[in-house]
XYZ file of C-alpha atoms in Angstrom:
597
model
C -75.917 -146.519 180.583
C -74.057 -144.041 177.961
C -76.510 -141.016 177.702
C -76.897 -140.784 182.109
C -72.874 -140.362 182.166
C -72.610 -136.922 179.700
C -74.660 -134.794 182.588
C -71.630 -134.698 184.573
C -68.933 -135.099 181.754
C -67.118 -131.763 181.912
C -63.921 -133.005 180.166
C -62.239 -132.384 177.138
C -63.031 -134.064 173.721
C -60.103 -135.196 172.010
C -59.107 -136.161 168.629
C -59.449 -139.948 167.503
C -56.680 -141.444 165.873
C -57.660 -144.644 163.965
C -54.097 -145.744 163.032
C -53.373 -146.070 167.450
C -53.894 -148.547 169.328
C -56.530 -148.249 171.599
C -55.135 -146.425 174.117
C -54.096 -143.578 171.785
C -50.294 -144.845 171.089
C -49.035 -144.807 167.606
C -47.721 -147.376 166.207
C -43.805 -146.851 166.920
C -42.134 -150.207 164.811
C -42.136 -150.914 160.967
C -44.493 -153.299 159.788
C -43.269 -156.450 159.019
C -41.979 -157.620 155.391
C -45.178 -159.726 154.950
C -47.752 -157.480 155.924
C -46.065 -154.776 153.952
C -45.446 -156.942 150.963
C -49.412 -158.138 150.972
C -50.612 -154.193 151.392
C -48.507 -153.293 148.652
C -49.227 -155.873 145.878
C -52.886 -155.425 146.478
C -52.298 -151.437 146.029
C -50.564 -152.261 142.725
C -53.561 -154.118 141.824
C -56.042 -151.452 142.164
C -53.934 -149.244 140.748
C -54.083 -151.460 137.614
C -57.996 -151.823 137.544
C -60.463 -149.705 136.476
C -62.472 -147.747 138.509
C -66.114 -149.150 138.091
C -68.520 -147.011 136.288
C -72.094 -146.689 138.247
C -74.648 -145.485 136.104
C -78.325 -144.390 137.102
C -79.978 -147.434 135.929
C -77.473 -149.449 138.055
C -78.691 -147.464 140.894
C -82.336 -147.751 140.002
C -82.209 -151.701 139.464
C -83.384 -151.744 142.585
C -86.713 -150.469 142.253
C -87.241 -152.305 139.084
C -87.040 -155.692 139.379
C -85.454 -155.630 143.521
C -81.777 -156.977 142.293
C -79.764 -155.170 144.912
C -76.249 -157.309 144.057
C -75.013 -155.994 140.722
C -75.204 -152.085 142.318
C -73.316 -152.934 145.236
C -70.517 -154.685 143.790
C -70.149 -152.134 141.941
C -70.620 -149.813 145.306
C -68.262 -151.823 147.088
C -65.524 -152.374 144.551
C -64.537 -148.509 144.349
C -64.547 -148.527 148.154
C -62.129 -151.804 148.296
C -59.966 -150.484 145.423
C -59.667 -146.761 147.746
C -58.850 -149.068 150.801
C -56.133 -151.082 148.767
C -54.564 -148.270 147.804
C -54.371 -145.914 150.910
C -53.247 -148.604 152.979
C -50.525 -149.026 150.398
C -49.168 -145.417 150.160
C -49.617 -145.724 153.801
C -47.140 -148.774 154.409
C -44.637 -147.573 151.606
C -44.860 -143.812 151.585
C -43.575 -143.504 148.453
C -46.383 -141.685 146.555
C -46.690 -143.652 143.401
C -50.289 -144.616 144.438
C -51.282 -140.851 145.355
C -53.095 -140.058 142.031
C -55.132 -143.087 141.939
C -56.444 -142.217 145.752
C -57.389 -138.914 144.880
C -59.534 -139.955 141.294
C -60.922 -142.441 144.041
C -61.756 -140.098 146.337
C -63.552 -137.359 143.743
C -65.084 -140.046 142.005
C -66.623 -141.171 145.739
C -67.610 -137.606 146.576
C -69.617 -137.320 143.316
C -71.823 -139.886 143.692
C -75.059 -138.296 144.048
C -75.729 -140.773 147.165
C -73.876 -142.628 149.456
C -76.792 -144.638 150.258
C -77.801 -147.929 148.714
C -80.970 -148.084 147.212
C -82.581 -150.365 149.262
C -82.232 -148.308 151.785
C -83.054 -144.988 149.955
C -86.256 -144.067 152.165
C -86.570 -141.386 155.115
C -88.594 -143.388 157.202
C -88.399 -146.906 159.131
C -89.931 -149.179 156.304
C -90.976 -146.257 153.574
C -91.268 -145.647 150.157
C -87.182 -146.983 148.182
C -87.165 -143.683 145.940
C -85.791 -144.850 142.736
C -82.339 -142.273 142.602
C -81.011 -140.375 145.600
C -81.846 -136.366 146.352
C -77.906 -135.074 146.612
C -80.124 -132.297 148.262
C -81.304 -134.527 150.997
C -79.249 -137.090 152.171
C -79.940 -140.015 153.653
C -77.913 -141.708 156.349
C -77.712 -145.295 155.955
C -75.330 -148.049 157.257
C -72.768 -147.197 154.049
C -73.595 -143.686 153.954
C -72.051 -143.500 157.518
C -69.449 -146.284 156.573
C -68.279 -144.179 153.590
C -67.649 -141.046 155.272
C -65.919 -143.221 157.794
C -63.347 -144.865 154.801
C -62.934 -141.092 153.735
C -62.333 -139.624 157.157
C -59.634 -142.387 157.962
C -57.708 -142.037 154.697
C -57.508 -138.079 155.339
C -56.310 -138.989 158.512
C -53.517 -141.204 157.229
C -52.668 -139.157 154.269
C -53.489 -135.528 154.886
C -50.652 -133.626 154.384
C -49.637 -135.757 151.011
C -52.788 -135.184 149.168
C -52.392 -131.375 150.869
C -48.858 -131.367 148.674
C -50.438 -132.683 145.336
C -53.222 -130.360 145.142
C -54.720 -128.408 148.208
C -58.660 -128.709 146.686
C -58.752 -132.752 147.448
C -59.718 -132.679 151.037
C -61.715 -129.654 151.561
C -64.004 -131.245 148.920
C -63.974 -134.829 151.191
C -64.425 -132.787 154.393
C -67.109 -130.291 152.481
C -68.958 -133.705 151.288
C -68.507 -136.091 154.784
C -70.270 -132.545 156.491
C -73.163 -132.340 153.736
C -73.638 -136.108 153.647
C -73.183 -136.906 157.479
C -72.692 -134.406 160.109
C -75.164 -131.717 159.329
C -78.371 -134.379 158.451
C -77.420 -136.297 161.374
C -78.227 -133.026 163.805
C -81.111 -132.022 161.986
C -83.279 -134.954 161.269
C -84.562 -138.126 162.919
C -83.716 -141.110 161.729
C -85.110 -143.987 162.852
C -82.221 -145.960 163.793
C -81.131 -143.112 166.464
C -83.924 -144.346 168.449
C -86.975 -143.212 170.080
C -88.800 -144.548 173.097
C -89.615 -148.165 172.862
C -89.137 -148.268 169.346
C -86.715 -151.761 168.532
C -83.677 -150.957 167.326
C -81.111 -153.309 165.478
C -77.644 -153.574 164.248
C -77.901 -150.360 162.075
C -78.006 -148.314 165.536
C -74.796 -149.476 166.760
C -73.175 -149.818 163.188
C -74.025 -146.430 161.945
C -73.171 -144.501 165.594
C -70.035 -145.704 165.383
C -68.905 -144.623 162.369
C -70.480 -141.120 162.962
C -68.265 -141.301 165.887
C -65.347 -142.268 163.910
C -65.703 -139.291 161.482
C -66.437 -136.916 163.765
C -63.744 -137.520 166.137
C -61.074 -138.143 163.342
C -61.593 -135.540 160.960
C -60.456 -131.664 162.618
C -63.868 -130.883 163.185
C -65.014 -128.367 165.434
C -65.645 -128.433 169.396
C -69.270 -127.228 169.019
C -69.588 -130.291 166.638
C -68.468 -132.670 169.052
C -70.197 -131.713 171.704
C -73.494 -131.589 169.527
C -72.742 -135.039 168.112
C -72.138 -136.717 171.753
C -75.025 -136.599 173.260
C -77.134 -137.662 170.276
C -74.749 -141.017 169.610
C -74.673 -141.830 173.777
C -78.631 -141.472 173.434
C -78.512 -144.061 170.309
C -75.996 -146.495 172.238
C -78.621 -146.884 175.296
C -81.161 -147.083 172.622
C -79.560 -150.315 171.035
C -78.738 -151.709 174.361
C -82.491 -151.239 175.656
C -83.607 -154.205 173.639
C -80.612 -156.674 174.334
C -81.101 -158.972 177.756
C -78.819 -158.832 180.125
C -77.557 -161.760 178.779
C -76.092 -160.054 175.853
C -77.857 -162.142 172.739
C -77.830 -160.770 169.557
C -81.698 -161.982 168.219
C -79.778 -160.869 164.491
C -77.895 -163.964 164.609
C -73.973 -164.437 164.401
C -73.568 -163.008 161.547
C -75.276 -159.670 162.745
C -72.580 -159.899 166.010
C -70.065 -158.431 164.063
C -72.332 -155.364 163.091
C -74.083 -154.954 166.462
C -72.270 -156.289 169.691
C -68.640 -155.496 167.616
C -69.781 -151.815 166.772
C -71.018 -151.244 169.744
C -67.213 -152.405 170.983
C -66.183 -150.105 167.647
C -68.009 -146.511 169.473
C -66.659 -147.858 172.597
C -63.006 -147.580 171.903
C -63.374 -144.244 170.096
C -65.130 -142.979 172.917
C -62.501 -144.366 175.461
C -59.783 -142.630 173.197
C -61.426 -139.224 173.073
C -63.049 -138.996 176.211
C -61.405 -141.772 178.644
C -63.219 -140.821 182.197
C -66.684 -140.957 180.185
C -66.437 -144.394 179.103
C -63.558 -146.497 181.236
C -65.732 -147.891 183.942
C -68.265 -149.509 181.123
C -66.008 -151.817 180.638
C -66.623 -154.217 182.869
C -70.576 -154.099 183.147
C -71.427 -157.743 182.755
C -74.012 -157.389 179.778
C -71.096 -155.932 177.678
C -69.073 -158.738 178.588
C -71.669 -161.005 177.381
C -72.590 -158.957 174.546
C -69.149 -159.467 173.896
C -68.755 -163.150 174.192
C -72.118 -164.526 172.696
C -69.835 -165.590 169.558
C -67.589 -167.858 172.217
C -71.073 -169.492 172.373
C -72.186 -169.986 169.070
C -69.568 -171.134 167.270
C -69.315 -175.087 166.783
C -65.789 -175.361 165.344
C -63.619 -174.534 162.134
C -65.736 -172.043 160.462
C -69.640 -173.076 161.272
C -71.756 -171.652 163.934
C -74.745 -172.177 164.961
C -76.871 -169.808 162.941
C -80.606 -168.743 162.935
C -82.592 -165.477 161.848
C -80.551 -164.104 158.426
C -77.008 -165.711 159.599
C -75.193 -168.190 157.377
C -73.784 -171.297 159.105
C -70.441 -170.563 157.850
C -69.298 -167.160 158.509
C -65.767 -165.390 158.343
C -63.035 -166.209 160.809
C -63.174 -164.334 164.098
C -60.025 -161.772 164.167
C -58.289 -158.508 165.581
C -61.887 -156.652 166.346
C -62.893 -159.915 168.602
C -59.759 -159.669 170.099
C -59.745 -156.681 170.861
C -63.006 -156.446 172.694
C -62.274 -159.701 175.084
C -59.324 -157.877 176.044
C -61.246 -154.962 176.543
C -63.959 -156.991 178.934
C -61.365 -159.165 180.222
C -62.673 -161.996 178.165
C -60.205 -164.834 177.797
C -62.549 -167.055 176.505
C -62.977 -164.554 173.886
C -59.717 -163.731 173.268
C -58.467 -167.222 172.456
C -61.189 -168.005 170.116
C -59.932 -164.984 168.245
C -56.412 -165.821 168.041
C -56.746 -169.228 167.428
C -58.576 -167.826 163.966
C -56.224 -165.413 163.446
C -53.770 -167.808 163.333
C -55.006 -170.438 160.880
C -56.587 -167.433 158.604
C -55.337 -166.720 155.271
C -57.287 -163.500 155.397
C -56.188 -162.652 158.286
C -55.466 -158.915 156.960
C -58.930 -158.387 155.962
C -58.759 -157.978 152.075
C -62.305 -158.092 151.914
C -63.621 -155.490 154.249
C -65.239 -152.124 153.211
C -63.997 -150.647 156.730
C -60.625 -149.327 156.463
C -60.089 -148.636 160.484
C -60.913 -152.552 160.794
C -58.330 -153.449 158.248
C -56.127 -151.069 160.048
C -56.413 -152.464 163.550
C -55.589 -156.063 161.868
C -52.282 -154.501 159.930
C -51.360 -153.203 163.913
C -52.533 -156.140 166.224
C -52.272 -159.317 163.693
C -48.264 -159.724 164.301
C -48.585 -159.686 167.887
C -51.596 -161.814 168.520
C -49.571 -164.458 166.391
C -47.174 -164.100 168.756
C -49.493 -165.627 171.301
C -49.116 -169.141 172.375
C -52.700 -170.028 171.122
C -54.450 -172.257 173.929
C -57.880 -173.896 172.715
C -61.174 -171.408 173.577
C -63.488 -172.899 176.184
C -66.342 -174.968 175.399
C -69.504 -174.886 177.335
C -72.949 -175.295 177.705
C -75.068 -171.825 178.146
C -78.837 -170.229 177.644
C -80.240 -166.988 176.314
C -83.411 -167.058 178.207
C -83.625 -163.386 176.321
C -83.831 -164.623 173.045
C -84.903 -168.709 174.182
C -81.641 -170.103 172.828
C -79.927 -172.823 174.643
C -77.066 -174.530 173.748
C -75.522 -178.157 174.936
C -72.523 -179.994 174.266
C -69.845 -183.176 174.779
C -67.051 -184.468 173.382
C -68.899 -185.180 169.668
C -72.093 -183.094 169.579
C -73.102 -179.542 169.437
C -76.614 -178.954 169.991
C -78.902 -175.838 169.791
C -82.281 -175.529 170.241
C -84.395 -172.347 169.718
C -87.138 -170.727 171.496
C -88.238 -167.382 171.539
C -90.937 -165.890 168.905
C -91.277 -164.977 165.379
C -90.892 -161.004 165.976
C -87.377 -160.797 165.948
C -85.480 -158.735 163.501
C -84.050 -160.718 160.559
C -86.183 -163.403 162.108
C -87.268 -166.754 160.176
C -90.183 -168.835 161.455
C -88.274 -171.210 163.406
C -89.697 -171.257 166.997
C -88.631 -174.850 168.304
C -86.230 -175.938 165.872
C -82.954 -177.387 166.346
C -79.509 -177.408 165.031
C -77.158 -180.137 165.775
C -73.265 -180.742 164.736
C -71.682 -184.013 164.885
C -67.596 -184.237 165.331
C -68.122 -180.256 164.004
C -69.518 -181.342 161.148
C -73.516 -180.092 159.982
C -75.870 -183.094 161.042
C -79.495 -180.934 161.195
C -79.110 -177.752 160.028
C -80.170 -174.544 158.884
C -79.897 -173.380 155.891
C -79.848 -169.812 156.571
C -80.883 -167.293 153.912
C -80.320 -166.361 150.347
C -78.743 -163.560 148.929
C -80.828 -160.517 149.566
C -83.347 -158.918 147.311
C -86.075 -156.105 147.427
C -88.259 -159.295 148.467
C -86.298 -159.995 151.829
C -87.490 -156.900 153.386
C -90.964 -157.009 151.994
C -94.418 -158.315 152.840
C -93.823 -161.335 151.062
C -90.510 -162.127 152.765
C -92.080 -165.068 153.896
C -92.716 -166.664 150.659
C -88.865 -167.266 150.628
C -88.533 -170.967 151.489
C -85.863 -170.362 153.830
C -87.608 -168.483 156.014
C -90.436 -170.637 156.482
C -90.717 -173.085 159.704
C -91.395 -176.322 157.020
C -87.432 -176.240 155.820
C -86.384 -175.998 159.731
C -86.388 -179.159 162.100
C -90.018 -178.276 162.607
C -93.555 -179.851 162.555
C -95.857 -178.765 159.179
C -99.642 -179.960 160.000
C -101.031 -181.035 156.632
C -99.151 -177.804 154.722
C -100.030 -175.351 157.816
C -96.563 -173.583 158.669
C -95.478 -171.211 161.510
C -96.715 -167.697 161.416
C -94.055 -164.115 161.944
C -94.782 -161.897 164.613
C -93.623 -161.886 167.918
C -97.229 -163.049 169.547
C -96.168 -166.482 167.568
C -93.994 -167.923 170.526
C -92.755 -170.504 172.663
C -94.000 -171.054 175.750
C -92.994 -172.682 179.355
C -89.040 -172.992 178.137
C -87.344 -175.391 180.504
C -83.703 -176.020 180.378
C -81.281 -178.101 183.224
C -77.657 -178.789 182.691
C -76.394 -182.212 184.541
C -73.030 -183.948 184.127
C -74.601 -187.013 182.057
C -78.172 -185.058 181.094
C -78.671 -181.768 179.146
C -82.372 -181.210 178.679
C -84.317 -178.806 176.973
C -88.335 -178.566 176.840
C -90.893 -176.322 174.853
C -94.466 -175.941 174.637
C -94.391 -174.249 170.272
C -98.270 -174.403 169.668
C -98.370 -171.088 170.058
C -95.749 -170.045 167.073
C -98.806 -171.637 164.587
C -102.064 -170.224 163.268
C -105.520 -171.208 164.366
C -105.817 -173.115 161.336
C -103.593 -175.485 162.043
C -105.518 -176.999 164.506
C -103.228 -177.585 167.620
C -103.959 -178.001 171.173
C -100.730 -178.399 172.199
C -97.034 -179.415 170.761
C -94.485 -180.315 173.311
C -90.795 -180.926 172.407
C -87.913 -182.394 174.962
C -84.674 -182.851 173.399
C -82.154 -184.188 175.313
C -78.335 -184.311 174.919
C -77.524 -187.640 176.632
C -73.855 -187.177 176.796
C -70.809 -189.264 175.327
C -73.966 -191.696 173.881
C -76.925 -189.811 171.466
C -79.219 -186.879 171.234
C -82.816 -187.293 171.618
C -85.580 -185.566 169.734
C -89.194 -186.444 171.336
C -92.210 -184.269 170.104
C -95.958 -185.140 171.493
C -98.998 -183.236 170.025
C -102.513 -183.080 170.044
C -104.159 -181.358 166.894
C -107.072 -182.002 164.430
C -104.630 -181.946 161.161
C -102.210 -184.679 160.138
C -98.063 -183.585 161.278
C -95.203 -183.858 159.519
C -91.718 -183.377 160.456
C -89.244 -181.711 158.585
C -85.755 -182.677 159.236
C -82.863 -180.651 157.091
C -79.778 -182.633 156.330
C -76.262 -182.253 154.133
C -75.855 -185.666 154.174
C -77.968 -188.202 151.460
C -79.982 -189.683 153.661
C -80.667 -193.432 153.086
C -83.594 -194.892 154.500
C -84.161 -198.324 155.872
C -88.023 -198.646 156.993
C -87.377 -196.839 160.597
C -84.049 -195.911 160.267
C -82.121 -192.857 158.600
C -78.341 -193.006 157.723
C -76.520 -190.112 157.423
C -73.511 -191.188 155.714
C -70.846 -191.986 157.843
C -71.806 -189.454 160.517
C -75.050 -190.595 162.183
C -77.745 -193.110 162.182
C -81.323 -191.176 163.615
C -83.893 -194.382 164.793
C -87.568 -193.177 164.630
C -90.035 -194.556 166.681
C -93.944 -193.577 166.291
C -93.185 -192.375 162.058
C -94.781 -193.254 159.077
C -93.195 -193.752 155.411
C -90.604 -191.382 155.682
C -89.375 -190.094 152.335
C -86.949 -187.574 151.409
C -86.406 -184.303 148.852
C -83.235 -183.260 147.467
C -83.248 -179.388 147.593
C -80.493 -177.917 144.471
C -78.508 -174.997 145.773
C -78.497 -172.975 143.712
C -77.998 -169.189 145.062
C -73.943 -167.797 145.738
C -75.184 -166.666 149.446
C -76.350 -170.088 150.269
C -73.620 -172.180 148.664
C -71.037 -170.160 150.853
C -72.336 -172.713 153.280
C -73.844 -175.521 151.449
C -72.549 -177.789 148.633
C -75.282 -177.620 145.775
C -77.553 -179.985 146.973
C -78.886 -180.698 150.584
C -81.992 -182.660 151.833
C -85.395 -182.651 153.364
C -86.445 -185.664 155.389
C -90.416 -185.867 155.504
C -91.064 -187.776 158.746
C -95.059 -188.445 159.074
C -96.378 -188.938 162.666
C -97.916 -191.989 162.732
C -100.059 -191.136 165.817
C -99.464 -188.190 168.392
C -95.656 -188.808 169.117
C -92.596 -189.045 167.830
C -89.221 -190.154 168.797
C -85.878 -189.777 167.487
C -82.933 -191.379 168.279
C -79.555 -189.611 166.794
C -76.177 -191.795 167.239
């Protein structure tokens, strides 16, 4: 799609300006008092704190017990604090915050590594080597991300920090040109894609902020035109392994790091070189690339989440905006304004991006402008990722297909999540905070991963297996006016050990009245189903109370008893208060009905 187009591109390459809007215009009216206000006061706070000190046992923590947390808040503080305090000099002009940008800026460029240490490995899956080589660099999602926060404060401030001592941005340009440029022309990393080989979210992610560096900094024409082809060739590379239906298999979470950055390399490109990418646009799997979030959230802040994706994620904002106007999404675009507008974080306080928190100081005050009208609601299906989705007037239901090969994946072939009034009913609980064990060979001795704490069938302790040959099979969905219907065959996502013929699942979405759950197997070990619930349940021979919210009527169970899970990790409890619960519903025979009202 991107890499066939640069053939017969003979136009110039312009320069990218990340303070425009996206079709290059400046902004050309003061900000208003309370955007101002809130970019100044959090300036004056960083200029109050203290830089964090990063030491080389911080950095090797990692590799020592896999605690990846305390280095990058420390990482990610000096980052925030530089972001605070550029876009503060930037909205007041009045230089006071000048001297803390540049011992924020020196102190960035001497680091011996931009990238984290989990990520500190040349290859796809190699060796973490305990400290970075400042001799050979690796490019990593905040490697690129970093030289992408440097590149846009140059931009913005150039000719200030130019006035207060001339050395400050050769050094940042001398470093972003080390770190970035020159390794990403020279070596292969895996993420730029090759052949067949999957990529993910760091393909998009990273491209884009290459993009953004090269394109904003006063680099070179040879430069440009050597960096081009390589980042079209990665954009076709990520896009390879989405469907045409435009499913992020990373989850919703993953979106905003994938199908957004994607939208991010887009809008650079469309600046810089406008014939090469206008007509892109309006392909229909960017536009559903675009638009999968429409789909997957519920209401308020929860979403229907699988693979590493939390339930309750960030507001949509300005970036989702911006791409359903780009792809003519309305659907898109009023599901991002109607966040915008209710968000107290509207700004962005908390990103590590400072072109994202710049497009939000530029587009928030118009978008609020908007007369917000309520996003549409719909039924839909991923057939590429064997995710369909039902709803009426009180429930929200997904169920999962697919296989256990997808990146970020959990074992959760066949399970379902269902909202009630928007509020969790069966859910997922997503994934804990991430460690060196996440990305191991024992990720899948982390409970949340694991197909028994889904809505899933255990069959006497035997759980789902990873890999993508562990799969669904014969996927059936129909949409109706008074019927929404999906069936699965999920046998085939369990081991040989656990002794199953067959499992089929229907669940069925019998609108304005209940949701239906009916699972049929035939198998030589006993099966148990798991059910995951925020609610206490309270249990009443056949049926299960979920507080106020639901009553679910089994038919074909035996005893059915329950176990409180604490919550204990800070990842988890951004979702979940700290306990939830496991309902343990035995089959009594070879099916099993549920009846959810």
């Amino acid at each position: 799609m991107f890499a066939g187009r640069i053939a017969d591109f003979k136009g110039p390459l312009g320069d990218f300006r990340p303070d425009s809007m996206p079709d290059g215009a400046g902004l050309s009216r003061p900000l208003p008092d309370w955007i101002a206000d809130a970019l100044r006061a959090a300036g004056e706070a960083a200029a109050a704190d203290t830089w964090p000190q990063i030491r080389a046992f911080d950095y090797r923590e990692y590799g020592i017990n896999g605690n990846r947390s305390r280095f990058e808040t420390l990482y990610f503080r000096r980052r925030l604090m530089l972001n605070d305090l550029v876009l503060a000099e930037w909205a007041e002009g009045s230089g006071r915050f000048l001297d803390a940008i540049i011992d924020g800026l020196i102190l960035i460029c001497e680091e011996s590594g931009w990238q984290l240490p989990a990520h500190n490995a040349y290859e796809r899956g190699g060796k973490r080597h305990s400290l970075p080589d400042p001799d050979d660099p690796v490019i990593d999602l905040f490697a690129a991300e970093t030289a992408a926060i440097l590149s846009t404060t140059l931009h913005l401030l150039r000719a200030k920090l130019d006035a207060i001592d001339p050395a400050v941005v050769p050094r940042v340009e001398q470093e972003i040109d080390r770190r970035i440029f020159k390794p990403y022309l020279v070596r292969h990393f895996w993420w730029m894609g090759q052949g067949d080989e999957r990529m993910n979210n760091w393909t998009a992610w990273i491209t884009q902020n290459v993009l953004l560096s090269a394109f904003t900094l006063p680099t070179s024409l040879p430069l440009r035109r050597a960096i081009l082809p390589k980042a079209l060739q990665s954009l076709d590379a990520f896009l390879k392994d989405y469907a045409e239906d435009g499913a992020c298999e990373e989850g919703v979470v993953y979106y905003r790091h994938a199908g957004l950055c994607l939208f991010g390399a887009m809008t650079i490109l469309n600046q810089v070189a406008p014939d090469l990418v206008a007509p892109l646009w309006q392909e229909p799997k960017i536009r559903n690339i675009a638009e999968f979030i429409c789909h997957m959230h519920v209401g308020g802040d929860y979403y229907f989440n699988f693979a590493d994706s939390s339930a309750v994620v960030p507001p949509c904002g300005v970036r989702e905006f911006l791409f359903g106007q780009a792809v003519q999404s309305q659907r898109l675009m009023d599901l991002a304004a109607s966040h915008i507008e209710r968000d107290a974080n509207r700004l962005m306080p908390s990103e590590w991006n400072l072109w994202y928190r710049l497009q939000a100081v530029l587009w928030a005050p118009d978008i609020l402008k908007r007369k917000v009208t309520a996003p549409a609601r719909s039924d839909h299906c991923f057939p590429g990722i064997g995710l369909a989705i039902a709803r009426d007037e009180h429930f929200a239901l997904a169920v999962k297909g697919g296989h256990n090969g997808d990146s970020h994946n959990h074992n959760d072939v066949g399970s379902v999540i269902l909202y009630k009034d928007a509020k969790p009913l069966l859910i997922d609980v997503g994934v804990e905070t991430y460690t060196a064990k996440t990305f191991s060979p024992r990720r899948y001795e982390i409970w949340t991963m694991q197909s028994a704490y889904h809505n899933l069938p255990t069959f006497d302790g035997v759980m789902q297996c990873d890999g993508d040959h562990f799969r669904a099979a014969g996927m059936e969905v129909r949409f109706e006016p008074e019927i929404a219907e999906v069936a699965l065959e999920i046998a085939g996502a369990y081991p040989a050990e656990a002794g199953l013929r067959h499992y089929r699942r229907t669940v069925r979405l019998l609108r304005g009245r209940a949701v239906e759950i009916h699972d049929q197997y035939d198998g030589d070990r006993p099966a148990t189903l798991s059910l995951m619930t925020l609610a206490e349940p309270e249990i009443e021979g056949s049926l299960i109370r979920l507080g106020q919210l639901a009553e679910i009527r089994v038919e074909g169970a035996g005893a059915i008893s329950v176990e409180p899970l604490d919550i204990v990790d800070p990842r988890l409890r951004q979702s979940w208060p700290e306990r939830i619960y496991r309902l343990l519903v035995p089959f009594g025979g070879s099916a099993l009905t549920l009846s959810i009202i």
